[in-house]
Protein backbone atom coordinates (compact mmCIF):
# COMPACT_ATOMS: atom_id res chain seq x y z
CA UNK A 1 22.51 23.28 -21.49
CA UNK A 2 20.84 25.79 -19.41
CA UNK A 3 17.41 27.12 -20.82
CA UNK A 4 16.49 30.05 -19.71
CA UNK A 5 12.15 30.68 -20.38
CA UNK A 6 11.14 34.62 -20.96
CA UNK A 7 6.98 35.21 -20.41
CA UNK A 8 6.30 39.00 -21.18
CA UNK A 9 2.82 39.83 -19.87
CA UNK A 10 1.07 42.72 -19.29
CA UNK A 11 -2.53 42.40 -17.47
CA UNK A 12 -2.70 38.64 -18.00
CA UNK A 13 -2.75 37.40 -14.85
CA UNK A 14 -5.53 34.41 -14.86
CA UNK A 15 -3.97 33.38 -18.18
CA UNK A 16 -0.44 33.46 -16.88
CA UNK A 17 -1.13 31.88 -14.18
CA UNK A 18 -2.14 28.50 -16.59
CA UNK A 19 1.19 28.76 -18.71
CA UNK A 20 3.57 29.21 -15.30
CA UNK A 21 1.87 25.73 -14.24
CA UNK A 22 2.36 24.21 -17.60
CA UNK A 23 5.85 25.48 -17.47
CA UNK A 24 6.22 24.06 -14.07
CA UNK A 25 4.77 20.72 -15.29
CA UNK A 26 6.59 19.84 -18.65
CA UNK A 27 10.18 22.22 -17.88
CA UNK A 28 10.70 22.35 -14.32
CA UNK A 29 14.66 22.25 -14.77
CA UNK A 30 14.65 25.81 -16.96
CA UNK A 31 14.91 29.04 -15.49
CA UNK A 32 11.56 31.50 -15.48
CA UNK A 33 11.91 34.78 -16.51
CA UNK A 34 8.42 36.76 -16.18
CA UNK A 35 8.33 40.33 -17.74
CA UNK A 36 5.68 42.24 -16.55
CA UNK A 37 4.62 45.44 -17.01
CA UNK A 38 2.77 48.12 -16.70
CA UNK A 39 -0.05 45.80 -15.24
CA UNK A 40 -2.73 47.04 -13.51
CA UNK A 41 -4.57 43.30 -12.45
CA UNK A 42 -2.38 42.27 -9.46
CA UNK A 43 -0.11 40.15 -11.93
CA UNK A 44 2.80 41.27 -9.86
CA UNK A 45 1.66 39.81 -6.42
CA UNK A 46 0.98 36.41 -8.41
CA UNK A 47 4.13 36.37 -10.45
CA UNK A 48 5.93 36.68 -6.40
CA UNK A 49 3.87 34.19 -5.26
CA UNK A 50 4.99 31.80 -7.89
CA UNK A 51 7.24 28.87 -7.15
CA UNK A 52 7.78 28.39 -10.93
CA UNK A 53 9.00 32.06 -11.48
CA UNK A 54 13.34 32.65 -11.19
CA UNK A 55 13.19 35.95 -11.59
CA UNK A 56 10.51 39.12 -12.38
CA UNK A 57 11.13 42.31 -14.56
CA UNK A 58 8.79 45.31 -13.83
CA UNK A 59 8.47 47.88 -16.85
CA UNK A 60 7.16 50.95 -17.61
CA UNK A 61 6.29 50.44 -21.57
CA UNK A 62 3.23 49.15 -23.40
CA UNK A 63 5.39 47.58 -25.69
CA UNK A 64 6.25 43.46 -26.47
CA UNK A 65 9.92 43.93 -28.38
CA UNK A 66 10.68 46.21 -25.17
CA UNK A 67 9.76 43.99 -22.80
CA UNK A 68 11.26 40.18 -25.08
CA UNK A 69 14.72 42.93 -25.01
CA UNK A 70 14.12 43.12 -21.20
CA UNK A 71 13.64 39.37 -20.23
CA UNK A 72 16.87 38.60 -22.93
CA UNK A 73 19.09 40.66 -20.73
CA UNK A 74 17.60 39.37 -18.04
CA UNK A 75 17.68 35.63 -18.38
CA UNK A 76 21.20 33.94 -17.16
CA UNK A 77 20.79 30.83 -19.77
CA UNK A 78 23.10 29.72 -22.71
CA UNK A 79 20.55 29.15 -24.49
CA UNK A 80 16.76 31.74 -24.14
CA UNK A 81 12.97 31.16 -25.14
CA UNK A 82 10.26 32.91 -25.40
CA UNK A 83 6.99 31.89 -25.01
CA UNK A 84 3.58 33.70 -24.75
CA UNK A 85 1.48 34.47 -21.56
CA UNK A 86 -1.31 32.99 -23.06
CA UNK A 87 0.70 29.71 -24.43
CA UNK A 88 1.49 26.59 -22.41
CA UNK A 89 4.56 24.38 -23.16
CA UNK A 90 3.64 20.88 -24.03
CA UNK A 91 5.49 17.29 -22.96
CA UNK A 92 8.95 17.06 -24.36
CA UNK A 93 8.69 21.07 -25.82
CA UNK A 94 11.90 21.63 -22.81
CA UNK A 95 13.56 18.64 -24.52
CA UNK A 96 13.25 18.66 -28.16
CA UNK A 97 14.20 22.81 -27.56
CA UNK A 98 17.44 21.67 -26.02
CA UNK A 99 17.73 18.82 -28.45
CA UNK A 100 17.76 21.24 -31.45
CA UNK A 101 20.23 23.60 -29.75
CA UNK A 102 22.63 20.94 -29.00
CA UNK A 103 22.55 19.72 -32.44
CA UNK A 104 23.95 22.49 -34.03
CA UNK A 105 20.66 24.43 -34.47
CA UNK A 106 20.87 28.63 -33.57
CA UNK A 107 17.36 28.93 -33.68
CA UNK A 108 14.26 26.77 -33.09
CA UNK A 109 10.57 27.33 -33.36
CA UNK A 110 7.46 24.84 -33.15
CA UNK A 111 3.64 25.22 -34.03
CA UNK A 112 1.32 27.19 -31.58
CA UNK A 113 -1.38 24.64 -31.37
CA UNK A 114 -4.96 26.25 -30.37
CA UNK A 115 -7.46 24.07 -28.81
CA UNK A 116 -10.91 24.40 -30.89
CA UNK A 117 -14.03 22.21 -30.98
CA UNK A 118 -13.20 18.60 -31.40
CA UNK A 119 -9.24 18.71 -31.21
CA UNK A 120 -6.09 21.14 -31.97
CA UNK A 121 -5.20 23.10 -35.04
CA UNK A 122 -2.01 22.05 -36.91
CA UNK A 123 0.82 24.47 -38.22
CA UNK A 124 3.48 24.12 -40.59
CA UNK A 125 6.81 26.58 -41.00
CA UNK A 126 6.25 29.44 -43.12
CA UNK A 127 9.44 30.07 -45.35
CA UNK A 128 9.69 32.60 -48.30
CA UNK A 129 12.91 32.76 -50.42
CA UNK A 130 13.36 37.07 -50.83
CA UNK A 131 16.69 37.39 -53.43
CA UNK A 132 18.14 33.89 -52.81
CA UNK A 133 17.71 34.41 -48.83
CA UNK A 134 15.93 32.07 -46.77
CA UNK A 135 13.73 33.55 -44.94
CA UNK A 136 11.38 31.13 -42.38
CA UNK A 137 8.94 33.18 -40.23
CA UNK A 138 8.54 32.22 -36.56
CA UNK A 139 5.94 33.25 -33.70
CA UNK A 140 7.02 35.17 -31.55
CA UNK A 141 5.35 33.62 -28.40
CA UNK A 142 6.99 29.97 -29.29
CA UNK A 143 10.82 30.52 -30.21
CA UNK A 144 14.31 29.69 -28.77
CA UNK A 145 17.33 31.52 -29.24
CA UNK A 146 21.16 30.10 -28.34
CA UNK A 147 22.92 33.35 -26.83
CA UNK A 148 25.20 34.04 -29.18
CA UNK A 149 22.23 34.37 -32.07
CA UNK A 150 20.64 37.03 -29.45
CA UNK A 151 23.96 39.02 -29.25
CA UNK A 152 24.50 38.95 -33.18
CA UNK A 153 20.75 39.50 -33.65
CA UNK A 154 20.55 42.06 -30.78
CA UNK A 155 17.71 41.23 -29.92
CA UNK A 156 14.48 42.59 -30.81
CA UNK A 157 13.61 46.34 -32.71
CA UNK A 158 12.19 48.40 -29.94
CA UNK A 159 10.53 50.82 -32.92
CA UNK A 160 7.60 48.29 -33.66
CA UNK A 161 5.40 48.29 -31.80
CA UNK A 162 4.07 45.07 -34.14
CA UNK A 163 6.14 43.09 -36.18
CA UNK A 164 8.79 42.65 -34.34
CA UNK A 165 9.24 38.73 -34.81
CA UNK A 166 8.29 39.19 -38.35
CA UNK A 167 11.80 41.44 -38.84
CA UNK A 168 13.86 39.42 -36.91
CA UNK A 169 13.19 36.47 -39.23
CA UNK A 170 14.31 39.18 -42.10
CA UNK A 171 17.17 40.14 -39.63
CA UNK A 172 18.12 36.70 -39.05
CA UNK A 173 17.87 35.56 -42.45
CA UNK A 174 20.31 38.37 -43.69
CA UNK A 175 23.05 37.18 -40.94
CA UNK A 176 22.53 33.25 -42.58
CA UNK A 177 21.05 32.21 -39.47
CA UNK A 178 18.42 29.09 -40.46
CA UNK A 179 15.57 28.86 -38.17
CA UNK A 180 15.17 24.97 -37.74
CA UNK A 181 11.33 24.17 -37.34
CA UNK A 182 11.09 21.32 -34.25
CA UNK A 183 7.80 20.10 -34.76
CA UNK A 184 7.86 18.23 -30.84
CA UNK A 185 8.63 21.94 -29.45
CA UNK A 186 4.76 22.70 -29.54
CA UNK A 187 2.42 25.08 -27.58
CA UNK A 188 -1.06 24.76 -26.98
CA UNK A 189 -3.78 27.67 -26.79
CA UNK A 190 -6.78 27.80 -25.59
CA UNK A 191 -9.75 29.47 -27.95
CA UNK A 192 -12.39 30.81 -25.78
CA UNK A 193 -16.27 31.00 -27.35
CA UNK A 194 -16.48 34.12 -29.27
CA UNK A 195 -19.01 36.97 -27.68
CA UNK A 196 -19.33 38.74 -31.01
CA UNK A 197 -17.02 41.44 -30.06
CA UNK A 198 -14.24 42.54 -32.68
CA UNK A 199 -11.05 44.69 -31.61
CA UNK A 200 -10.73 47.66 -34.18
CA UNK A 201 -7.74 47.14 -36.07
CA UNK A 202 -5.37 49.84 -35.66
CA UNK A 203 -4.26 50.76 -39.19
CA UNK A 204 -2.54 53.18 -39.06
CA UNK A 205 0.16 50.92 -36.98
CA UNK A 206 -0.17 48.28 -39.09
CA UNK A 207 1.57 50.03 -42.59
CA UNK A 208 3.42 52.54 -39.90
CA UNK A 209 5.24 48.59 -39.58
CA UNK A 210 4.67 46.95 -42.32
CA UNK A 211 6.72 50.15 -44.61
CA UNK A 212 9.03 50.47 -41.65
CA UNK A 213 10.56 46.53 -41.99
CA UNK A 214 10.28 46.53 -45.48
CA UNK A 215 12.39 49.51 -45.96
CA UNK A 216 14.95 49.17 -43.16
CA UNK A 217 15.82 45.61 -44.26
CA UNK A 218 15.19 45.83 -48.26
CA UNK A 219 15.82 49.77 -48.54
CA UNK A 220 13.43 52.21 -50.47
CA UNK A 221 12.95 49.85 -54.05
CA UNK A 222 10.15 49.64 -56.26
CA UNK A 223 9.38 46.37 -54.48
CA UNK A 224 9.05 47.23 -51.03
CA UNK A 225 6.57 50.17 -52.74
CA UNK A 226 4.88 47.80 -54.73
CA UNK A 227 4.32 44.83 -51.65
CA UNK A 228 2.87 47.63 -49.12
CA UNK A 229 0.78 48.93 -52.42
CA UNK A 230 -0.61 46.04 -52.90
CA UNK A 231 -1.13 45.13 -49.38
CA UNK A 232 -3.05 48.36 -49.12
CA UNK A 233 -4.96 48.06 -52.32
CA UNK A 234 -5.96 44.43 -50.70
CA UNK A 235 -7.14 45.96 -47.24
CA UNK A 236 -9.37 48.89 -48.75
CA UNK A 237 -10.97 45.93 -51.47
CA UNK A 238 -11.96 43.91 -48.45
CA UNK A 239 -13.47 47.39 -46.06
CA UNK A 240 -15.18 48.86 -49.26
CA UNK A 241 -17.28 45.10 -49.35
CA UNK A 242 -18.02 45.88 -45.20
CA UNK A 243 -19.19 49.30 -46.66
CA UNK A 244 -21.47 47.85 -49.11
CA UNK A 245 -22.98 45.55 -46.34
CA UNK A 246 -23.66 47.43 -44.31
CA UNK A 247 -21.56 46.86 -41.73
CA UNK A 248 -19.46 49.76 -41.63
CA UNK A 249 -19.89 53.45 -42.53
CA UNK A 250 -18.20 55.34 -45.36
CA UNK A 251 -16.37 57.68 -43.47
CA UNK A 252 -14.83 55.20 -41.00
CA UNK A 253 -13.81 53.55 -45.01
CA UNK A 254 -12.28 56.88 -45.63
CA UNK A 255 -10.44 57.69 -42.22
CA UNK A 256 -9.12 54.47 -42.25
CA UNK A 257 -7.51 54.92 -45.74
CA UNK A 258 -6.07 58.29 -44.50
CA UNK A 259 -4.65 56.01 -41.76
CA UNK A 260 -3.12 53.68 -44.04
CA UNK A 261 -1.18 56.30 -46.02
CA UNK A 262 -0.08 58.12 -43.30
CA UNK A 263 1.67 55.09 -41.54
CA UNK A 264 3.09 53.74 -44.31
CA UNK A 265 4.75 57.03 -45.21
CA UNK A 266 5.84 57.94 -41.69
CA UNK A 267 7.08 54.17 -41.85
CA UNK A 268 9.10 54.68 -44.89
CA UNK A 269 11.26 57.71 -43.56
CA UNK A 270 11.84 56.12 -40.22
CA UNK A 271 12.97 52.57 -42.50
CA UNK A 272 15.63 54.84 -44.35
CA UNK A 273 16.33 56.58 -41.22
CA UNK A 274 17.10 53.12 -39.50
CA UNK A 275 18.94 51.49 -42.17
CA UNK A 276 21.21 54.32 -42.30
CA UNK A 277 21.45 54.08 -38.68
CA UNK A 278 22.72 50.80 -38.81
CA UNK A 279 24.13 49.43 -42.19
CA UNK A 280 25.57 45.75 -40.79
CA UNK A 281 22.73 42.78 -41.86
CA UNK A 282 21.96 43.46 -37.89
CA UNK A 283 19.62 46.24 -39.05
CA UNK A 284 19.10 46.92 -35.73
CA UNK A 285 19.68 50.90 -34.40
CA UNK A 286 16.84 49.56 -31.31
CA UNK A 287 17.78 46.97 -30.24
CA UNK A 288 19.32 44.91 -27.06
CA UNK A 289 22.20 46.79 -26.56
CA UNK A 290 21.04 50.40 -27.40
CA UNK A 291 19.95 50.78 -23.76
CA UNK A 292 19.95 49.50 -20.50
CA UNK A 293 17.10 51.05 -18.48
CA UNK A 294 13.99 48.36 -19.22
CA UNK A 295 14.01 47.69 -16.06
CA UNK A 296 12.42 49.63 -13.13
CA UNK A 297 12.90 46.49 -10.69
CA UNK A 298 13.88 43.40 -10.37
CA UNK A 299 12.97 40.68 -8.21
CA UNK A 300 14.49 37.51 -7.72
CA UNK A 301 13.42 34.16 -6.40
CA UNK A 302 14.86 34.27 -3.07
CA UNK A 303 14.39 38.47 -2.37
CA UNK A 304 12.61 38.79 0.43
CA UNK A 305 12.49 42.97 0.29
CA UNK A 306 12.23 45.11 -2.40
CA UNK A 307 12.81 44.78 -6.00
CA UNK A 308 16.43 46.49 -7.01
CA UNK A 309 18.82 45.63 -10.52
CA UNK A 310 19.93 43.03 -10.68
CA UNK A 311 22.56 41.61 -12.73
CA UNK A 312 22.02 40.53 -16.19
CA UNK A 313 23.66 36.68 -17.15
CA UNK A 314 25.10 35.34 -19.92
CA UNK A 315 22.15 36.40 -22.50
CA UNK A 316 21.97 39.42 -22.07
CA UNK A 317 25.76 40.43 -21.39
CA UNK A 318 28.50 41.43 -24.06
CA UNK A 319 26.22 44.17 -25.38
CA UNK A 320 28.44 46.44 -26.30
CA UNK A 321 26.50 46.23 -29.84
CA UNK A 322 25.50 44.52 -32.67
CA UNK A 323 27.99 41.50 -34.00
CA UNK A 324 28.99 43.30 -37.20
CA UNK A 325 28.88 40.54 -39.79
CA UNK A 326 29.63 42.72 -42.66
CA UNK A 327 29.48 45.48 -44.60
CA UNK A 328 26.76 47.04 -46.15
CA UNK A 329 24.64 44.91 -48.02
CA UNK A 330 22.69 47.30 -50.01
CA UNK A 331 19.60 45.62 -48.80
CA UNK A 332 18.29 43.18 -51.42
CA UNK A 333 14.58 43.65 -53.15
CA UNK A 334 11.59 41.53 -51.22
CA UNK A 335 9.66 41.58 -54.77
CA UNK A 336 12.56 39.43 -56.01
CA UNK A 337 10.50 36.68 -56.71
CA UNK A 338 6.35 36.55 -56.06
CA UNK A 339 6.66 33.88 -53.03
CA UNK A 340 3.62 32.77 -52.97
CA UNK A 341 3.67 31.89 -48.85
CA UNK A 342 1.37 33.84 -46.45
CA UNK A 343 1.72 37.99 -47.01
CA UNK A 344 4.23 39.82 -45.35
CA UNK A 345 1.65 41.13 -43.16
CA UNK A 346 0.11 37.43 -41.80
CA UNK A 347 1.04 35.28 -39.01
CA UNK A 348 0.03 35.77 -35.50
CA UNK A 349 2.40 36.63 -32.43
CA UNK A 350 0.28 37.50 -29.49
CA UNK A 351 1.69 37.49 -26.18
CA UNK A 352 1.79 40.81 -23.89
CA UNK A 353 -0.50 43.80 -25.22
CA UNK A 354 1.81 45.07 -28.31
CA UNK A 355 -1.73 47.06 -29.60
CA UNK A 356 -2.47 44.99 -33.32
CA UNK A 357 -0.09 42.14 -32.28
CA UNK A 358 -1.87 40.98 -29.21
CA UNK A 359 -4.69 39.43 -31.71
CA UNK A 360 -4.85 39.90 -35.66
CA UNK A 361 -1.20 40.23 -36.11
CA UNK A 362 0.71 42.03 -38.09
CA UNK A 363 4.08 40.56 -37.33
């Protein structure tokens, strides 16, 4: 089985540079697709440089699902993985990947170790049954795909600009694909000292998202109103205690709740405008094969000039759309049952700059 590797980056260059070597180290048998873009830190000269790297795809958007969409059609592999800038493949991660595929399994994700004080964090899969549908979450920067599950999956929803793993395991889950959890395909992180510095959340993205994959994959239902309700309610609990502590302002409490309500209504509308966009389980009007200009060069291993297209492989060919499964399901209610697992808006999926996603995800 070929593996093909996808690393989207965008100004990451030092911390690239440690998860090409791992790659080179633990899985020097894949191919390496880097997706870069639009960098500003001299990521391109490095990713050139690089005798890990098969092949490098410049874009032009600040987006992650953009740039995932772009390495996918990219990468020449039967079977495609993605794995995050800032995330370095462990010992046996290439084999128990393949191992997994081979065996029958579509999709496979591991834990995303990070290296703290004294030793590693453990994980363990997040699943949620929504209406008698599996559902198991993955990260985004630590999954592998076979290449038929891209093509039915088509990829990745260009919309979100966070979330984006988070609604392909809805996505997935609808088609009755099973994400099998490998627990020897791990990545380890490294947690640098904190400085005391906090990136402001942007909320306004966050429900923008959060209504936007409810609604597209469960349609407009009390529950999908009630989950980003609550979710909401939950938020302004936890800012109005900052407020009382001091340390934050009233107004900032107030903007931010005007933030809130205005993405998750402009999130709603573009949800029903989506699912009636696309009414196959795919759910997936952005996706892989609604366009073909990513790319604004690519380089290959062995180009000694300038970057031009080149040709996509086997991942990201036959895209002449989604792999209709069926007919419309009517979308099915995410309130069916309280699940108990880690909220709808949890789990992390860093990876290249994707605004929230790149640290307190809202995947």
């Amino acid at each position: 089985m070929r593996l093909s590797v996808v690393v989207p980056t965008l100004n990451g260059r030092d911390q690239l540079a440690g998860t090409l070597e791992a790659l080179g180290a633990a899985a020097p048998d894949v191919e390496v697709v880097v997706v870069n873009g639009p960098s500003a830190d001299g990521t391109t000269g490095m990713v050139r440089a690089s005798p890990v790297v098969d092949r490098l795809v410049e874009v032009s958007e600040r987006n992650l699902n953009v740039a995932r969409n772009a390495g996918l059609a990219a990468a020449s592999g039967d079977a495609v993985a993605l794995v995050g800038d800032d995330h370095h493949v462990t010992d046996g991660w290439a084999d128990a990947v393949r191992e997994a595929l081979s065996g029958g399994a579509n999709v496979v994700t591991g834990p995303c170790r990070r290296e703290v004080h004294g030793g590693t964090t453990s994980e363990s899969p997040e699943r949620r049954t929504i209406r008698e549908r599996e559902v198991t979450y993955f990260h985004g920067d630590n999954v592998a795909f076979d290449a038929g599950t891209v093509r039915r999956l088509d990829g990745f929803d260009e919309y979100l600009e966070t979330g984006g793993a988070r609604d392909a395991a809805h996505r997935l889950a609808a088609l009755d694909v099973s994400v099998t959890w490998e627990p020897a395909a791990a990545t380890l992180t490294t947690v640098e000292a904190a400085d005391g510095g906090r990136e402001r959340l942007d909320w306004r993205w966050k429900y923008r998202a959060l209504a936007y994959r409810l609604v597209k994959n469960y349609g407009l239902r009390p529950g999908t109103v009630w989950r980003t309700t609550r979710h909401a309610v939950g938020d302004a609990l936890t800012a109005a205690g900052g407020v009382v502590r001091g340390e934050s302002r009233p107004s900032r409490w107030a903007g931010n709740g005007r933030d809130v309500f205005a993405g998750a209504v402009r999130g709603a509308a573009d949800g029903l405008a989506a699912r009636a966009r696309d009414r196959t389980p795919t759910r997936n009007p952005n996706g892989l094969s609604d366009r073909d200009d990513r790319a604004v060069a690519v380089y290959d291993a062995d180009d000694d000039g300038g970057g031009e297209e080149a040709e996509a492989g086997e991942v990201g060919a036959d895209e002449g759309g989604a792999d209709e499964v069926g007919a419309d399901e009517g979308g099915a209610d995410e309130v069916g049952a309280d699940e108990g697992g880690a909220d709808e808006v949890g789990a992390d999926e860093g990876g290249a700059d994707e605004g929230v996603e790149e640290s307190a995800s809202d995947d």
